[in-house]
CSV table of C-alpha atoms in Angstrom, one decimal:
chain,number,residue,atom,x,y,z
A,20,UNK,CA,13.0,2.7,1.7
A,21,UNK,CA,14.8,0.8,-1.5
A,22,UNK,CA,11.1,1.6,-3.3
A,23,UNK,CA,11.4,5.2,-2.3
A,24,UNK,CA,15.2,5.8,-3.5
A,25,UNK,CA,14.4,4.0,-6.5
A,26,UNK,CA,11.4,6.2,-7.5
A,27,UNK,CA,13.0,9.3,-6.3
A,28,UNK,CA,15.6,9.1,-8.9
A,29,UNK,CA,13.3,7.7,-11.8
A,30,UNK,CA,13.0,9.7,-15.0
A,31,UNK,CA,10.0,9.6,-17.1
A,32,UNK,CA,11.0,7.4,-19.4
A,33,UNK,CA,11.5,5.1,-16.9
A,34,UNK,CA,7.7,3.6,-16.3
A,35,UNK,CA,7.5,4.3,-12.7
A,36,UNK,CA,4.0,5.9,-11.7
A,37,UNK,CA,4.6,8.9,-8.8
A,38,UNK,CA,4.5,7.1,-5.5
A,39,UNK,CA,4.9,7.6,-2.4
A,40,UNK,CA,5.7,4.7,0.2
A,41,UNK,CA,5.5,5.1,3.6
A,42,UNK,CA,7.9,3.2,6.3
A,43,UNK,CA,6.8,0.5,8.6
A,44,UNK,CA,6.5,2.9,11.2
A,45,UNK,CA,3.5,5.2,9.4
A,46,UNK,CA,0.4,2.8,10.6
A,47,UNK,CA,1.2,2.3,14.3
A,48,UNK,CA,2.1,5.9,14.8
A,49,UNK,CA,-1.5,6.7,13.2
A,50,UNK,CA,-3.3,4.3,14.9
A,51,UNK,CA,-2.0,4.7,18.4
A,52,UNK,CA,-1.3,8.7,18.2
A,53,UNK,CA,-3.6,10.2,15.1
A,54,UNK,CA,-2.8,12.3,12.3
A,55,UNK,CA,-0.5,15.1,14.4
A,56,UNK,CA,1.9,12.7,15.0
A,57,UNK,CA,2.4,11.8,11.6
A,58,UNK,CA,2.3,14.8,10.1
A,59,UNK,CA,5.6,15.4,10.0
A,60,UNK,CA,6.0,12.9,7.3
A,61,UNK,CA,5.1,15.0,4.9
A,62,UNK,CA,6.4,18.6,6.4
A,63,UNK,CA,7.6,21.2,4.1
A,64,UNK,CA,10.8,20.3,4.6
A,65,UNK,CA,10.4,17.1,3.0
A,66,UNK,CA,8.6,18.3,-0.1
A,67,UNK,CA,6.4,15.3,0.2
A,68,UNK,CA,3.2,16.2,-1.6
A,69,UNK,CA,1.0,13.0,-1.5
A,70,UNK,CA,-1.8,14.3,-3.3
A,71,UNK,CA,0.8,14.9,-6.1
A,72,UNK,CA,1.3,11.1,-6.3
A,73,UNK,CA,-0.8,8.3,-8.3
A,74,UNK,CA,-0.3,5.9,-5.7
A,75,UNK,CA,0.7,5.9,-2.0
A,76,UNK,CA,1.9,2.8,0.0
A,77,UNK,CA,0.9,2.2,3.5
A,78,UNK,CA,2.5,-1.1,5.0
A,79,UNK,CA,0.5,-2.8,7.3
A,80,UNK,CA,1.9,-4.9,10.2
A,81,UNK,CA,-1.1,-7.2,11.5
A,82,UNK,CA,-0.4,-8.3,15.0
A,83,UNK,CA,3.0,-10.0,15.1
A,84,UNK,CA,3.5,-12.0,12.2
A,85,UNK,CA,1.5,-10.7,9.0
A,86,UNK,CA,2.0,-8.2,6.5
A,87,UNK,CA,-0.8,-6.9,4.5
A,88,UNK,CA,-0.4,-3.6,2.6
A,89,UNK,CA,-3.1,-0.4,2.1
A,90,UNK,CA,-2.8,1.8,-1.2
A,91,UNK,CA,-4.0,5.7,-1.9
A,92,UNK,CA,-5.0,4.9,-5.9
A,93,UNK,CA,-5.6,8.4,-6.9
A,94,UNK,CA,-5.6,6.9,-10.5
A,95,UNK,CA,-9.1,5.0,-10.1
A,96,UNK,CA,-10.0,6.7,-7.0
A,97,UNK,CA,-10.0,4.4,-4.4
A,98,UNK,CA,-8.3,3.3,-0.9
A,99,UNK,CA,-7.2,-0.4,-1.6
A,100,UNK,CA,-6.3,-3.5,0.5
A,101,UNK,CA,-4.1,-6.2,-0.3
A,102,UNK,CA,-3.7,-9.1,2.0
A,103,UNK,CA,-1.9,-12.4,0.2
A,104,UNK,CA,-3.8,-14.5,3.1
A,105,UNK,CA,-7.4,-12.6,2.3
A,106,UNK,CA,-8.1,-10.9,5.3
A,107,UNK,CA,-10.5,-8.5,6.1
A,108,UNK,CA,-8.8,-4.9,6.3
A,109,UNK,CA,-9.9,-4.9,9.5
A,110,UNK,CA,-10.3,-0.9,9.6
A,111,UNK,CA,-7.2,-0.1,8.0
A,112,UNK,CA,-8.8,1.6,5.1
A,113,UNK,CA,-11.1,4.0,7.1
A,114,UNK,CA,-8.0,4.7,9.2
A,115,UNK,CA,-6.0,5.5,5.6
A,116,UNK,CA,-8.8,7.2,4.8
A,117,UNK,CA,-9.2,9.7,7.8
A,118,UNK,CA,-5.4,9.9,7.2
A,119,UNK,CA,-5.9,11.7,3.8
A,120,UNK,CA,-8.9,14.0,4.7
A,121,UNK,CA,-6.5,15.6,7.5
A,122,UNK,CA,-3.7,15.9,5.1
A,123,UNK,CA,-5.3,17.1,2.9
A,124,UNK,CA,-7.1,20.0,5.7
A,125,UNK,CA,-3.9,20.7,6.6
A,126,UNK,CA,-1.8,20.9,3.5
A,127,UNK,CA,-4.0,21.9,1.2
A,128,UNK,CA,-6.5,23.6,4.0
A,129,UNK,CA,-9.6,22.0,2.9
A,130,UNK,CA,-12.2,22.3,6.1
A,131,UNK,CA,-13.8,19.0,4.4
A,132,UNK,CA,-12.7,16.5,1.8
A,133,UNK,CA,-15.3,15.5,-0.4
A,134,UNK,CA,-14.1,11.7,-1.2
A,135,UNK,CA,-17.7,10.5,-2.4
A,136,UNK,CA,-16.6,9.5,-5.5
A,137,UNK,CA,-13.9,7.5,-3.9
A,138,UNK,CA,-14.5,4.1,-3.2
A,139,UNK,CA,-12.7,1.1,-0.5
A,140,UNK,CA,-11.7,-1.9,-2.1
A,141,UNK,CA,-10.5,-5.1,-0.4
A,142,UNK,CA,-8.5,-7.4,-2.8
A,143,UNK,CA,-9.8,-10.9,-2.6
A,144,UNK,CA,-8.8,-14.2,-4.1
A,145,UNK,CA,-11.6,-13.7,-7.0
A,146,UNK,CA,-10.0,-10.8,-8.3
A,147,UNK,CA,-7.1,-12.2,-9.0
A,148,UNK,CA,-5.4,-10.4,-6.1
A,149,UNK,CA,-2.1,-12.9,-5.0
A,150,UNK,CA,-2.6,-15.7,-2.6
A,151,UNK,CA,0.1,-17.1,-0.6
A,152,UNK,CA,-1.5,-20.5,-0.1
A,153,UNK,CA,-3.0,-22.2,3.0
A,154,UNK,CA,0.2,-24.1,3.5
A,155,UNK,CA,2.7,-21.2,3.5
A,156,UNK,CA,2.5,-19.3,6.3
A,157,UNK,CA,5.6,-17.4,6.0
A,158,UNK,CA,5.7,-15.4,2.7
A,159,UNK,CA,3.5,-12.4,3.5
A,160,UNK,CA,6.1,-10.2,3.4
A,161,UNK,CA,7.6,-10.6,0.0
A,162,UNK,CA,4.0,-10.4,-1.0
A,163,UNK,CA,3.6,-7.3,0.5
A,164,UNK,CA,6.6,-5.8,-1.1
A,165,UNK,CA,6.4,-7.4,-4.7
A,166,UNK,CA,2.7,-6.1,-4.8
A,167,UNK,CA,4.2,-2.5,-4.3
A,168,UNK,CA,6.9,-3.1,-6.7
A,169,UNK,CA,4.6,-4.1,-9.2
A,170,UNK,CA,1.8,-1.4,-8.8
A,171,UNK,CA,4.4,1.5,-8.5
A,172,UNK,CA,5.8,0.3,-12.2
A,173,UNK,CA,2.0,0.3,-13.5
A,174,UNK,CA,2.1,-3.5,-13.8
A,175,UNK,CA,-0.5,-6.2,-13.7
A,176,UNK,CA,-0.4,-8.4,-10.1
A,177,UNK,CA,-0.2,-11.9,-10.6
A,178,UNK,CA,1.1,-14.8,-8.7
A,179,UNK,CA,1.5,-18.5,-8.9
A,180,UNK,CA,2.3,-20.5,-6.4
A,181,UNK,CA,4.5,-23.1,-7.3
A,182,UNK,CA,5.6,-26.2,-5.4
A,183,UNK,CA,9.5,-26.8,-4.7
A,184,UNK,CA,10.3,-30.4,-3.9
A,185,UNK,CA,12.6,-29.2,-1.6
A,186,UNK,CA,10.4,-26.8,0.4
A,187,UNK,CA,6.8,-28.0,-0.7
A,188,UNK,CA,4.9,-25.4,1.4
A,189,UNK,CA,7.4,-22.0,1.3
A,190,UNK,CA,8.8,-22.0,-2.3
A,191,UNK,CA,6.7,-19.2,-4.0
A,192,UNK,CA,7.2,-18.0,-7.4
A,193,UNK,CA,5.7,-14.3,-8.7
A,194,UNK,CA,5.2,-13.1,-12.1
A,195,UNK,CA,4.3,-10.2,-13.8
A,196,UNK,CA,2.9,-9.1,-16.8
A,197,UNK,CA,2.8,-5.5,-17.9
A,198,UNK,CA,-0.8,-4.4,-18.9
């Protein structure tokens, strides 16, 4: 993944929080398959250490035209959901979730993960989570990614949706501000 690369070869004076972003692939392996089919994503020989990271990226394909995304926010403690068309998570975050307790028995051999202090979040409208407007139906993708991009450099997410004359219901316009 470009996100990957690019934070693989960041310094720390380059503003990039550790992350970890999973491919496209990760969620439908886990939810058809379970946890021993993905645990090679993070095998010793990749030196992947997720519970090393601040945040972790799950991509979310929904059905056959939607892309949401699901985040490991080991910074505030909690499993996070972002959909730009305000979704429910639909289970995603208990399957993330479930994920994480059998990395962490297995990597870190922990019989049981105490995650009470961790919470589930689902990013609505009201808190100022991005919205891809009723009338674009096609930009949940660039959503999906620009809300990674933005999190992984420790940035604020915000979005305005601004109206092209030319394309009135596609033309979407993101902006962020660094907190």
């Amino acid at each position: 993944s470009l996100y990957q690369a690019r934070n693989d070869a960041a310094t720390a004076g380059d503003g990039l929080l550790p992350c970890y972003f999973f491919n496209t692939m990760f969620d439908p392996t886990l939810v058809k398959h379970g946890y021993p089919r993905v645990r090679r994503h993070t095998a010793a020989k990749h030196k992947i250490d997720i519970f090393a990271q601040a945040l972790i990226f799950v991509p979310i394909h929904c059905g056959t035209n939607h892309w949401t995304l699901a985040v490991v926010n080991s910074l505030d403690r909690r499993f996070e959901y972002f959909d730009s068309c305000g979704g429910p998570d639909n289970g995603v975050l208990r399957n993330v979730r479930s994920y994480v307790a059998e990395e962490m028995k297995d990597k870190r051999g922990v019989a049981i993960w105490d995650d009470s202090d961790w919470t589930d979040h689902v990013w609505k409208y009201e808190d100022g989570t991005p919205q891809q407007g009723k009338k674009n139906g096609s930009d949940c993708g660039l959503f999906m990614l620009k809300t990674a991009d933005l999190l992984s450099q420790n940035a604020r997410v915000d979005v305005e949706q601004v109206l092209s004359p030319k394309h009135p219901s596609t033309h979407t316009a993101l902006v962020s501000a660094h907190v």
